[in-house]
Every structure is written in C-alpha cells, then in structure tokens.
Coordinates of C-alpha atoms (C1' of nucleotides) in Angstrom, one line a residue:
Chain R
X223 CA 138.4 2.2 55.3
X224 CA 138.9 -1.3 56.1
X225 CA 135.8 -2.9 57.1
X226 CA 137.5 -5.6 59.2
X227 CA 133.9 -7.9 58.4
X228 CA 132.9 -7.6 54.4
X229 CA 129.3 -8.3 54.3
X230 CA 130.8 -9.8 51.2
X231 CA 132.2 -12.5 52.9
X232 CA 129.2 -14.1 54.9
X233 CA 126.7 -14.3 51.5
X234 CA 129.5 -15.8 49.6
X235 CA 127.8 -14.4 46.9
X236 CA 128.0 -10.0 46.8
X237 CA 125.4 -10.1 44.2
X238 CA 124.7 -6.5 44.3
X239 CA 127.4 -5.0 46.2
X240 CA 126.9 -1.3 47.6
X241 CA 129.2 1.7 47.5
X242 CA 129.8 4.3 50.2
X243 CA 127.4 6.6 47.9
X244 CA 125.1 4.3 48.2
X245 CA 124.6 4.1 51.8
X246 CA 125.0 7.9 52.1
X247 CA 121.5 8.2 49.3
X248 CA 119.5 5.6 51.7
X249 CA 120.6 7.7 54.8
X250 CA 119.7 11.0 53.4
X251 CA 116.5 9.3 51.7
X252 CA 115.9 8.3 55.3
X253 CA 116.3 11.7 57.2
X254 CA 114.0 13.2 54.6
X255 CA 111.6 10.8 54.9
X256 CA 111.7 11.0 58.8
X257 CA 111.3 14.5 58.7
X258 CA 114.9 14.8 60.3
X259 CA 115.6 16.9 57.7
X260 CA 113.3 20.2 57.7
X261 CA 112.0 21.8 54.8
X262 CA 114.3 25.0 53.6
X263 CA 117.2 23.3 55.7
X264 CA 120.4 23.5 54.3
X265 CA 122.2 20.4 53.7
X266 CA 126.3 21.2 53.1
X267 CA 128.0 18.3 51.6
X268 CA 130.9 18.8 54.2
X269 CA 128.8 19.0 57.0
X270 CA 126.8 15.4 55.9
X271 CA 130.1 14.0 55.1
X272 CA 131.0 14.8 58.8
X273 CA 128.5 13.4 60.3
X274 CA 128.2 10.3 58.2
X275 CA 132.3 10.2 58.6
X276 CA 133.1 9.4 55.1
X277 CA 134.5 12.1 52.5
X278 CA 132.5 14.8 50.9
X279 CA 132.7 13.2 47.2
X280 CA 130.2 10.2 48.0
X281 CA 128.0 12.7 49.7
X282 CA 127.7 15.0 46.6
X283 CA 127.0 12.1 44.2
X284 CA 124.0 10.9 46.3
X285 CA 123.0 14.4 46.6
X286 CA 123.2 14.9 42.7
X287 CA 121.1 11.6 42.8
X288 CA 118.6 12.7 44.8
X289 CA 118.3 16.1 43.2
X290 CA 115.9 14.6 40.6
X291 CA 113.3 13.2 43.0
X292 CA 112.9 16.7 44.4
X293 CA 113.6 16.6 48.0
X294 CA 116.4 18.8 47.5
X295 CA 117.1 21.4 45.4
X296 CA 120.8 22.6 44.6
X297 CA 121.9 26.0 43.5
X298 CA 125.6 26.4 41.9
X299 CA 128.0 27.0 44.4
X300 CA 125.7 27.6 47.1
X301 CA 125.0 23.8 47.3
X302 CA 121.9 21.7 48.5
X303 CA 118.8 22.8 50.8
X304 CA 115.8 19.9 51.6
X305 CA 112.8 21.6 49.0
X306 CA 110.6 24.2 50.9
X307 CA 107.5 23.1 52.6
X308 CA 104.5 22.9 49.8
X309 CA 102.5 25.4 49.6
X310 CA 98.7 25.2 48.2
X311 CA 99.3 25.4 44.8
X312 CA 102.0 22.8 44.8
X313 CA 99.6 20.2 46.9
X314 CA 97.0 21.6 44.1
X315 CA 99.3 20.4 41.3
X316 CA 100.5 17.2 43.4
X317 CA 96.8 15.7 43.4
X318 CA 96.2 17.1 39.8
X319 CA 99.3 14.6 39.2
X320 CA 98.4 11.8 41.2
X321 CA 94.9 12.3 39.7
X322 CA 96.2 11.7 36.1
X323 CA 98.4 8.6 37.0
X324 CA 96.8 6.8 40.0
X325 CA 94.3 5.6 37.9
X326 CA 95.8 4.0 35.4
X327 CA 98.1 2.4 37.3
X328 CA 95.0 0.9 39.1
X329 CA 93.8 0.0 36.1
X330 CA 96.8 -1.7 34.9
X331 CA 97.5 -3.4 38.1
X332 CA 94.3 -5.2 38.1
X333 CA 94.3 -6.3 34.9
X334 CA 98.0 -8.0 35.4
X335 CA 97.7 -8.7 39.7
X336 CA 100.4 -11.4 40.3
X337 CA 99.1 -13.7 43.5
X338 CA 102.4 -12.1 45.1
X339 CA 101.5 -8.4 44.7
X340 CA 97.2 -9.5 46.2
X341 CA 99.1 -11.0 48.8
X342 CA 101.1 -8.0 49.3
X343 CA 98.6 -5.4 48.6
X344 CA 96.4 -7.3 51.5
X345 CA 98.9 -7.2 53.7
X346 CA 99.0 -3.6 53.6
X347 CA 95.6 -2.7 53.6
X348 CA 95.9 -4.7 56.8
X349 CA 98.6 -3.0 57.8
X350 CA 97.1 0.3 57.5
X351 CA 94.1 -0.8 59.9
X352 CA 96.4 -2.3 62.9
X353 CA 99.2 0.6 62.8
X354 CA 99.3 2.7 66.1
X355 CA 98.0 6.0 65.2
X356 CA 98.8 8.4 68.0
X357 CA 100.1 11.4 67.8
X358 CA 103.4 12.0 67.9
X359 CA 105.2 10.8 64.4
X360 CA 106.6 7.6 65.8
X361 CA 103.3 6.5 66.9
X362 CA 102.2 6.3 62.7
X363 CA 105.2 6.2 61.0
X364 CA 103.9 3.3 60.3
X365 CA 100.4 4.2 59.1
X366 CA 102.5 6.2 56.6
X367 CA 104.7 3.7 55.6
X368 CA 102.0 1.1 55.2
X369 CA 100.1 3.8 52.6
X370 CA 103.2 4.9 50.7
X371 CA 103.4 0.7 50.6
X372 CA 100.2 0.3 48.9
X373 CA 100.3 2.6 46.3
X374 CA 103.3 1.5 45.6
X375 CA 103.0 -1.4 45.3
X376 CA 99.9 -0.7 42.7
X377 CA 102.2 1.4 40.5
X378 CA 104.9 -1.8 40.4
X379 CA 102.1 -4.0 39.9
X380 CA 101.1 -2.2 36.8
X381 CA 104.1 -3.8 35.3
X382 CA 105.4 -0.2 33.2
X383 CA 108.8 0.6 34.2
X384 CA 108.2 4.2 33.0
X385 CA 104.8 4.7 34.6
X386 CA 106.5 2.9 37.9
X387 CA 109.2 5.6 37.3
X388 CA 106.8 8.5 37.1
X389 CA 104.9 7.0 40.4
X390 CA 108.0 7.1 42.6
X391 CA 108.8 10.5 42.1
X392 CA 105.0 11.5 43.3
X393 CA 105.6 9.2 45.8
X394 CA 108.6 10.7 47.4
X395 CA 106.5 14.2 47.4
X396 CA 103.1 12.6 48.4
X397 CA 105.5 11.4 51.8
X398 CA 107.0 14.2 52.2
X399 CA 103.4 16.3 52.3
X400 CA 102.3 14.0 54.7
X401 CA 105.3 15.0 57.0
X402 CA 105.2 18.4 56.9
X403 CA 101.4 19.1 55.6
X404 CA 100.7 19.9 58.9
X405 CA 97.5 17.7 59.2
X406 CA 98.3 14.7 61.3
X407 CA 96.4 11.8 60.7
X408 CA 93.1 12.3 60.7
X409 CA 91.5 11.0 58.4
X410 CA 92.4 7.1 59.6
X411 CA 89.1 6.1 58.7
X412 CA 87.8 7.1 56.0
X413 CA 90.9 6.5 53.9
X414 CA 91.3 3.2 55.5
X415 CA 87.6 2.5 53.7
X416 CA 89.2 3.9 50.5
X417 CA 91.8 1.6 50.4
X418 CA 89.7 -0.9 51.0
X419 CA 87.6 0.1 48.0
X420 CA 90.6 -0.4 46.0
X421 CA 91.2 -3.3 46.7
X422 CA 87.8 -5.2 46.6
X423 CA 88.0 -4.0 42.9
X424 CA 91.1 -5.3 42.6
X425 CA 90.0 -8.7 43.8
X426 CA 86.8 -8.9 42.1
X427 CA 89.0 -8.3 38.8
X428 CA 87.6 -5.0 37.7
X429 CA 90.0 -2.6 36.3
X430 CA 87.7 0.0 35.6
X431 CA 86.0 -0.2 39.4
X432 CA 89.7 -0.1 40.7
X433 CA 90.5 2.9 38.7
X434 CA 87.3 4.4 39.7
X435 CA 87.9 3.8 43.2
X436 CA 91.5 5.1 43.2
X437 CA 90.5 8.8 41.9
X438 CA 87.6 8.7 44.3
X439 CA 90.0 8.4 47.0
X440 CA 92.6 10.6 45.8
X441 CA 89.9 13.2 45.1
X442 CA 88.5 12.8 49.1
X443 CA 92.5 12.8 49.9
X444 CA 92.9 16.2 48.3
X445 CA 89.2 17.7 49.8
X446 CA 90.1 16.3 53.0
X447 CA 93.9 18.7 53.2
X448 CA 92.3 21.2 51.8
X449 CA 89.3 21.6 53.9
X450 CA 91.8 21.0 57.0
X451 CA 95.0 23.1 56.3
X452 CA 93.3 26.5 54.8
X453 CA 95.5 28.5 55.9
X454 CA 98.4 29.5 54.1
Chain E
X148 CA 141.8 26.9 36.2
X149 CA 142.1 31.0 36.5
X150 CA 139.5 32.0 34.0
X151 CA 141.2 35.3 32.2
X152 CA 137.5 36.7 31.6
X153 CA 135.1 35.9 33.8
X154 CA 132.0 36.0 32.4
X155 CA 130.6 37.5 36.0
X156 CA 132.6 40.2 35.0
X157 CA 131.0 41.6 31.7
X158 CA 127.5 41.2 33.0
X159 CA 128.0 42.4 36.4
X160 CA 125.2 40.6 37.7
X161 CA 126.3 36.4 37.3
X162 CA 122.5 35.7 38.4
X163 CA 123.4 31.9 38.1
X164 CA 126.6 31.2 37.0
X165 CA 127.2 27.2 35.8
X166 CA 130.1 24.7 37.5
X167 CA 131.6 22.1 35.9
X168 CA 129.3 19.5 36.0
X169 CA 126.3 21.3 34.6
X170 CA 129.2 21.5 31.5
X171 CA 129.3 17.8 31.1
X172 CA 125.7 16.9 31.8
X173 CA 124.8 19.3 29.1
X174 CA 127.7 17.3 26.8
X175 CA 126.9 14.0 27.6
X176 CA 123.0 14.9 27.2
X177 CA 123.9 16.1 24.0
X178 CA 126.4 13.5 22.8
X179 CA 123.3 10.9 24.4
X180 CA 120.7 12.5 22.1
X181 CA 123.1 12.9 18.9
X182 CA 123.6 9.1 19.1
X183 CA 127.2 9.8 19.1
X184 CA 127.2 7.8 22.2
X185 CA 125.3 4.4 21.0
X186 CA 123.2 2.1 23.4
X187 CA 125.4 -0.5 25.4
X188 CA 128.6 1.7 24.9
X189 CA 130.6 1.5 28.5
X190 CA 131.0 5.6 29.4
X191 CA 133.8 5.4 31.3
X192 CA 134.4 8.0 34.0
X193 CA 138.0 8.6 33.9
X194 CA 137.5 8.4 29.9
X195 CA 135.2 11.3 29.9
X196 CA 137.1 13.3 32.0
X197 CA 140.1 13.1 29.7
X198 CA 137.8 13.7 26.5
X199 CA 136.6 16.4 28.2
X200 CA 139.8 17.6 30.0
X201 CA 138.5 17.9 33.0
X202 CA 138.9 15.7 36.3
X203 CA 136.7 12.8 37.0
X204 CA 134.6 14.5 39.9
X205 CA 132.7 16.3 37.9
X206 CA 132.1 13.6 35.7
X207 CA 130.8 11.4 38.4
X208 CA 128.2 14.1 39.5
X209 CA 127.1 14.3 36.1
X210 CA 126.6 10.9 35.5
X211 CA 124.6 10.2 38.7
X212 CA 122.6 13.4 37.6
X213 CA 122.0 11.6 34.1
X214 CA 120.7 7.9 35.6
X215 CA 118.0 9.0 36.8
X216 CA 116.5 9.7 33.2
X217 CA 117.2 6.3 32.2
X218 CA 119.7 7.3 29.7
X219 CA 122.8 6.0 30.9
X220 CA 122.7 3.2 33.7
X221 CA 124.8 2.3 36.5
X222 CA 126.2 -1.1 37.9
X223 CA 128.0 -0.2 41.1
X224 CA 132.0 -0.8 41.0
X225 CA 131.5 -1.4 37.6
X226 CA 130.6 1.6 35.9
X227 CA 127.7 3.4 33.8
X228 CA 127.0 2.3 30.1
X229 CA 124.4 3.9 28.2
X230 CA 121.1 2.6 28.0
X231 CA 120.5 -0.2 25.7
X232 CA 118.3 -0.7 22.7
X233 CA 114.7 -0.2 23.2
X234 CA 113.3 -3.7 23.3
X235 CA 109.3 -3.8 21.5
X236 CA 108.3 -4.4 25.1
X237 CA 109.9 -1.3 26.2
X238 CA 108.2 0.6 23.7
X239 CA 104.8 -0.5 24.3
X240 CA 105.2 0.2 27.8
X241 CA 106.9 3.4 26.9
X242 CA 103.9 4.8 24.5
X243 CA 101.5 3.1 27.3
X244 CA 102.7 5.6 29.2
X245 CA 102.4 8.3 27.0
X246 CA 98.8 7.6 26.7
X247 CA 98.2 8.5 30.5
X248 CA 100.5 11.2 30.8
X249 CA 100.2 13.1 27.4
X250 CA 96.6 13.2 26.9
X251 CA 96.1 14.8 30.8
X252 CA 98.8 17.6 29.6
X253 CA 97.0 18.7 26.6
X254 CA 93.9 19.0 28.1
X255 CA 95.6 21.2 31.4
X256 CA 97.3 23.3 28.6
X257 CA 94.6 23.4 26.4
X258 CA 92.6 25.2 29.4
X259 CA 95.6 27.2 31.0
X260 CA 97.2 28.4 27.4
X261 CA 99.2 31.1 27.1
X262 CA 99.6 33.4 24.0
X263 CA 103.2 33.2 24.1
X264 CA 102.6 28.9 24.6
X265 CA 100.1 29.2 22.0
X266 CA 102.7 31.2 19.5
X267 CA 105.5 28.6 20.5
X268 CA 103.4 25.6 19.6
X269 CA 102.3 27.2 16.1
X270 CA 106.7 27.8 15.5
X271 CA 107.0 24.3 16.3
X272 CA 104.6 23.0 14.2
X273 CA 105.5 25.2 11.2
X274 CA 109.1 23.9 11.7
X275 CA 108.4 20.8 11.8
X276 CA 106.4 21.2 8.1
X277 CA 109.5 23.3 7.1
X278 CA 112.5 21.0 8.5
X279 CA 114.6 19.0 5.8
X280 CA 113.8 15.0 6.1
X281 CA 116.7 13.8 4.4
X282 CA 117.9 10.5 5.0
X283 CA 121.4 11.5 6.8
X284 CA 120.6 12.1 11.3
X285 CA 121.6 15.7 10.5
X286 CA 119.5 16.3 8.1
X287 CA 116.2 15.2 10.1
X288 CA 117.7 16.5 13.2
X289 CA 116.0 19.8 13.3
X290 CA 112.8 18.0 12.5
X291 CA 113.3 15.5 15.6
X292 CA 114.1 18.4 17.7
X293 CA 111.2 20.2 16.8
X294 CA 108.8 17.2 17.6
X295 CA 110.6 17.0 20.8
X296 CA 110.0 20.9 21.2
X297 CA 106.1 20.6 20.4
X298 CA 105.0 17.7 23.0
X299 CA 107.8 19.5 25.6
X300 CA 105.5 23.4 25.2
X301 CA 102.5 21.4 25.8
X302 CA 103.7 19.6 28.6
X303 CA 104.8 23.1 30.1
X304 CA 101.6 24.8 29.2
X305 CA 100.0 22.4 31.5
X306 CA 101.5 24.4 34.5
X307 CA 101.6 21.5 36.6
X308 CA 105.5 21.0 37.9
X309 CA 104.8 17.6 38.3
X310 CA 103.4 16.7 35.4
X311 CA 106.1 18.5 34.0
X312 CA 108.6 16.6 35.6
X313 CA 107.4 13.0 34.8
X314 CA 107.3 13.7 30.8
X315 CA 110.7 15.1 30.5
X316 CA 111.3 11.8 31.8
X317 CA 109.1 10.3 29.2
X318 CA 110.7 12.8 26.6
X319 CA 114.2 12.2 26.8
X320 CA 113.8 8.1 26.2
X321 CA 111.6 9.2 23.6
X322 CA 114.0 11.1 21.8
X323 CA 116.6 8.4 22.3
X324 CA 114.0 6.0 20.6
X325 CA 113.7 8.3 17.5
X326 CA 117.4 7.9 17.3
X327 CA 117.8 4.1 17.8
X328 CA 114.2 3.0 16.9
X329 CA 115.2 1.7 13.2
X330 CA 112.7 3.6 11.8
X331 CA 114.0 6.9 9.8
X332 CA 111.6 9.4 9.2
X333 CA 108.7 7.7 7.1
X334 CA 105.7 9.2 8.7
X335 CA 106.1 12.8 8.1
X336 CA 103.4 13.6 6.4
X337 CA 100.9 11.8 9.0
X338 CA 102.4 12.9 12.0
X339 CA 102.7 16.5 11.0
X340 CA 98.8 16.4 10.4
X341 CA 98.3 15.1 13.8
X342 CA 100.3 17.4 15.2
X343 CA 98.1 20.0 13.3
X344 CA 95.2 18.3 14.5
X345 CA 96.5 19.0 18.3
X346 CA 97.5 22.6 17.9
X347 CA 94.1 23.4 15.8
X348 CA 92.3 22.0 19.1
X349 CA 94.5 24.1 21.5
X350 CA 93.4 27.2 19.3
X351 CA 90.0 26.5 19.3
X352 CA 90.6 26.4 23.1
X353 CA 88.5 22.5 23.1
X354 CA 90.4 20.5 25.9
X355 CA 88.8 17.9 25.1
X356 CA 88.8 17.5 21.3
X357 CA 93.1 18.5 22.5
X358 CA 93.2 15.6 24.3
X359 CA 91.9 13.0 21.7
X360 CA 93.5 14.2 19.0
X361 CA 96.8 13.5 21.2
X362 CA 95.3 10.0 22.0
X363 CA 95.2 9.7 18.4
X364 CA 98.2 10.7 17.6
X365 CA 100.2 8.8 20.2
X366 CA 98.3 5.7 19.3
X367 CA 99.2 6.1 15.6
X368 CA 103.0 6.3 16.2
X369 CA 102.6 3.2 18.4
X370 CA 100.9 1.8 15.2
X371 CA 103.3 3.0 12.6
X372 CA 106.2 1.8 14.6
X373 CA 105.2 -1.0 16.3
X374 CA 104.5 -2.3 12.0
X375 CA 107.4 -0.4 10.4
X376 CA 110.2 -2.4 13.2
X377 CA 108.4 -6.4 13.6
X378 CA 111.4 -7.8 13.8
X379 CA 113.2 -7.8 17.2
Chain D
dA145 C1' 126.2 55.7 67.1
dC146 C1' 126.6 54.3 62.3
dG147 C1' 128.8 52.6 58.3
dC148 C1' 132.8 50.6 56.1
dC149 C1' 136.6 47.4 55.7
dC150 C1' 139.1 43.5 56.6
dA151 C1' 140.3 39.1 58.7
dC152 C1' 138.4 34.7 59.5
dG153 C1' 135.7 30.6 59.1
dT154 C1' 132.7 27.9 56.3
dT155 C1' 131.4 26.0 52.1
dC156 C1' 131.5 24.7 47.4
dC157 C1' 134.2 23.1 43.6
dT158 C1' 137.9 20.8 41.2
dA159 C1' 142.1 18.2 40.9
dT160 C1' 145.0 14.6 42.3
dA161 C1' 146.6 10.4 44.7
dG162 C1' 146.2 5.9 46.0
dG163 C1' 143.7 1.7 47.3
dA164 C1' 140.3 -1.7 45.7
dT165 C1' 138.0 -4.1 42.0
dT166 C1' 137.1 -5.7 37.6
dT167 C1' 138.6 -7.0 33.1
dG168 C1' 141.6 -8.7 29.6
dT169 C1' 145.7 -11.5 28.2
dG170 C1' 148.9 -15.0 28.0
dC171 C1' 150.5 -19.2 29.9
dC172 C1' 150.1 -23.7 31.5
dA173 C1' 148.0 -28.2 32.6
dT174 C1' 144.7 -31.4 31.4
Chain Q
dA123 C1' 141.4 -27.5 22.2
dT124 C1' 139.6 -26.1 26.6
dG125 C1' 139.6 -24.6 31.4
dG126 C1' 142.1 -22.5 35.1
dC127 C1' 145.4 -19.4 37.0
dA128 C1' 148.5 -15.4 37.3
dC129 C1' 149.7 -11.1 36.0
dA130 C1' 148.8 -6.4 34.1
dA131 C1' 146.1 -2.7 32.6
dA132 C1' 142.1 -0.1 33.0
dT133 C1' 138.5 1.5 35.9
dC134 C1' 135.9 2.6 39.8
dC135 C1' 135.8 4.5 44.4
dT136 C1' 137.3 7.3 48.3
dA137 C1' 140.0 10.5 50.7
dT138 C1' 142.6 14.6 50.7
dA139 C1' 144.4 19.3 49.4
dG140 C1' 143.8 23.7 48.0
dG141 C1' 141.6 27.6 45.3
dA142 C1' 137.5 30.6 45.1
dA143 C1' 133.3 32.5 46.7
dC144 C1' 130.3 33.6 50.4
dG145 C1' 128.9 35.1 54.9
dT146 C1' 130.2 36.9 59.5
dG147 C1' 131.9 39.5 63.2
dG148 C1' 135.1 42.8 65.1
dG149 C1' 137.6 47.0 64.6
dC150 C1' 138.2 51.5 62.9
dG151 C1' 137.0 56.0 61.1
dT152 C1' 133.6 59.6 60.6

DNA sequence: ACGCCCACGTTCCTATAGGATTTGTGCCAT
DNA sequence: ATGGCACAAATCCTATAGGAACGTGGGCGT
C-alpha cells in the first residue's frame, strides 16, 4: 500500500511511527466507544478487514489486543463478538471496583498534582459544565468524554503505572456502561457538584478530603443507576 | 497440519477446543515466568515461530495478547522484547498497588468464601510450609507457584470479575519480580506466618482482621525487599 | 407437511510470499 | 582512530491462498 504522502516525511522526525494494526485498534476502540458497535454484535475479522480495506492479519492482532480490556470477547474458532450489555451484577461488581481504586488514586493524585494535571483536571471539570447535554448521543458525547477525561486524568496523576493500568481497564467498562446503561444523562447536576468536590480537595491539598469525595461520588454514581435502571 | 487424532474425537463433545495461539501464549507465559526468557531479551517473532515450528501468525497474536500484562513490550516496526528489570521505583509503585488492590480482595473473599476457596487456600498454604527452598529456581519453584496460587484463590474468592482482572495484572509482574528481584528465598519462615495469619482470619470469617493481616503482610515484603536489594 | 441431506457461502485459522524497515558489518575518507 | 556510507542479513509487517469448521437454505424422500 503505497501511501503516496508518508506522514513520515512532513515531521521529519517519525518518532513513534504507527502500524496498520495500530490504526485498525484506535478504529475499533472508537466504534466501541461510539456505540457503533452493539453489545453481543459479532465482529468477524474478515468482515472489519473489509471495511477498513486492509488484510485480515492486522485486524486480528488489534482484536487480540483489545481482548484484554474486555470490550470484546473471543471464542476459538468462532472469533470476536463486542462483550454483552452489563447486566446488574456486573455494574454491582464495576462500582465495587471503582470503589476500591478511585480513592486511592485520589489520594495519590493530590499528594503528587503536577501544575499541568490542576490545569488539566480544571479544564475538565469545566468542561463537563459547558458540554451540550441533549439527548441524542452526539449532543453529550462530550459530557462523556470530558468525565472519562477527569478520572483519568486522576489515575495518571497518581503517578503508578500499575494502578494507572488497573484504572484504564475500569475505564473502558465505566464508558461503555454509560453507552449502553440505558440511563441518559441525568444526573448532569449532581455529578457535576461531585466533580467539583473533587477537585476543591484537590486544590486545597487534602488527600484524604479528595479520596473521601471521590467514593462519595462513586457511591451516589452507583445509587443513582441503580435507582434509575431497576429493571433487568 | 492433518491431526491423525483429533482430540474432538475421543471426547465427542470438544466443548472448547484451543488454536494455535492459545499454544504459544501458554509457552511464552511459561518460558516468561521460568525466566528462561530474561528481561531485555529481544523475542523475535519469526524466531519463535521457528522454535516453536509454527508460522509467525500465530506468534504475532500471541504476543499482542501477552503486552498487555506488561511482560513483554512492543516498539512498533521494531519488535517485542521482554520486559526489563524491575527498577526500585517500579517496585514501590508495584507493592503500592498491592496495598489498594489486595487488602479490598481479602476482605470481599473473606465475606463471600467458599468451602471449596476456603479448602484451596488451606492446600496452598500447607504447600507452601511443605515446598523445598533450595537454592537452585527449581527447587523453590513449587514454593513460588504456590504463593502465586494463595493471593490468585483470594483474589477469585472476592467474586468481583473486575477485581479479578486488575490483580492477575498485578500477579503476573509479581511473579516476574520473584524471578528477577535478586532476592532468593530468604523470608520463608516470615512470610509463610503471614500468610497463616491471612488464611486463620479468612477462617475465622473476620474481614476485617483478613484485610490487615494482608496489609501487613504486603508491607513487610515491601520491607524485606526493599532492605534485602539497596543497591540499584 | 416434516425431517434429512447436501451444496454453498461465510468465517476462522494457519502458512507462505514479498515488500519495507531496521540492524549489523566492513570499507573508506578524514 | 573515528565518523560516515554502502551493502547484506535479519526482522517486522501486510497481503494472499487455501484448508477446516460452522451455519444456511434448498431439494428430496417419507
């Protein structure tokens, strides 16, 4: 495939160059994300390679990569299908997880906040409260994306590799439950002042407020989905 | 490759039969946790394939399987090489992260114990007072493998997939630091105690007196490690 | 009509081929 | 001796081909 303009060229410097596998991961990473990609769907490797137009290896090296994070689950020689849509008990056990490392990341993060990541964490928070929130999911994708942002960006700033590790695979889940959860976004406000709680702690300099803060809102997070999505 | 005796055959009902690549992950997990493959070593696709006779596909999907634990790491167009050394950093951060993740788990299984959990963690305690602790890796193998085993039941007991999931993450570097960490095995005696201090908890069915004995414990291998290898 | 069987298409899985890239080596000029 | 360049080998990456298993739909027999 001869890409008749190299990105390569123009920087100069490749750096970090990508591989076809690579682009075919951040698509499918996308999809998911978006919701493009349904829960229970099946996703054949020679049907993605089609419609990406590349061969079916790279395809079934990202999907062996993104096996792990749990967004798609593969069974030998039937292939891939995106994970099924959560069910109580799996939100139940999400929070229960989120509940046991939230916190300390919190913690963590406030003791060792770089200017950058305040900055950065601000600029979420503020994100969250301007981001449209109507009702169809274009309208707060962004309201999604800005949240996902902000805890992540906690769980880098707590400056652990492994704990950052064990974070993004929650993460991956915690976005994909607020896809498919079935809720839409309710709760603007209130969570909106949670975040916010957060972060006061976090500029004040108290860990242990920060930490407190962060289970009280993952706690309200998980009454919240429960109380509105009791069916099942 | 016609397979004169298909194992489908014999048992009639295949149930979940293995390809290829779940071959060579298991190898390369195994050869990863033996230390046959040391830290830095270049694993070389098209060199695995011919050590293992097979062709490099499958290879690939193991290997992009195996980064996601950390174990091996990948530079794109240039290849995976196994993780290196554990810096004094990493482990700090690594048994930092064992203090949020580990405690949590003994207290859910501690609460949600089965007797069949409860009979596994007593075998893997009493192997680990029984195992050989000679000086040569396979002659302190078993007894790594059964420390591995004990924290592995608990983490299962706590019935929470997602807990779960973020210590085997945990486990396997942990493993590969028992391997590479220096150290040979000069804590028996404590650490088998402590382990006995956790499992006489769990059988007392105190969550709470579970999880600080495994805050102890964890603390105390940081300590005994983090003294036994200064140098770095 | 109902059930069985076979042909067909789809998909997964593995091997292989070849282009692209990196790495190592030896030579040459400074 | 050191730095740069060219060449060669190893390696990665992608595409393609074909075997095997699975599911599907139509045709045939009862």
């Amino acid at each position: 495939m001869p890409d008749p303009s190299p990105s390569a060229a123009r920087a100069g410097f490749p750096v970090s160059r990508q591989v076809l596998a690579d682009h075919v991961y951040e698509a499918l990473l996308e999809w998911l994300m978006d919701g493009r990609l349904e829960p229970g769907a099946a996703v054949s490797i020679d049907g993605m390679a089609r419609e990406l137009d590349v061969s079916p290896t790279p395809v079934r090296e990202a999907l062996a990569r993104l096996e792990h994070t749990g967004m798609v689950r593969r069974v030998a020689l039937k292939g891939y299908r995106v994970a099924p849509v959560f069910t109580r008990e799996d939100f139940a056990e999400l929070m229960e997880a989120r509940l046991s490392i939230e916190p300390v990341n919190a913690r963590l993060a406030c003791s060792r906040m770089t200017d950058e990541g305040l900055g950065a964490l601000k600029q979420a928070v503020e994100d969250l409260k301007t981001a449209p929130r109507g009702g169809t999911f274009a309208e707060y994708r962004s309201y999604l994306e800005a949240d996902e942002r902000f805890h992540q960006l906690i769980a880098a700033q707590a400056n652990n590799q492994f704990l950052l590790a064990a974070y993004n695979t929650l993460g991956g889940q915690i976005q994909r439950f607020r896809l498919f959860g079935g809720v839409g976004i309710t709760d603007a406000e209130q969570a909106i002042a949670e975040h916010q709680a957060v972060l006061d702690a976090m500029i004040k300099g108290d860990p242990e407020k920060a930490a407190a803060m962060m289970v009280d809102h993952v706690e309200k997070v998980r009454g919240r989905a429960m109380a509105d999505a009791p069916a099942d």
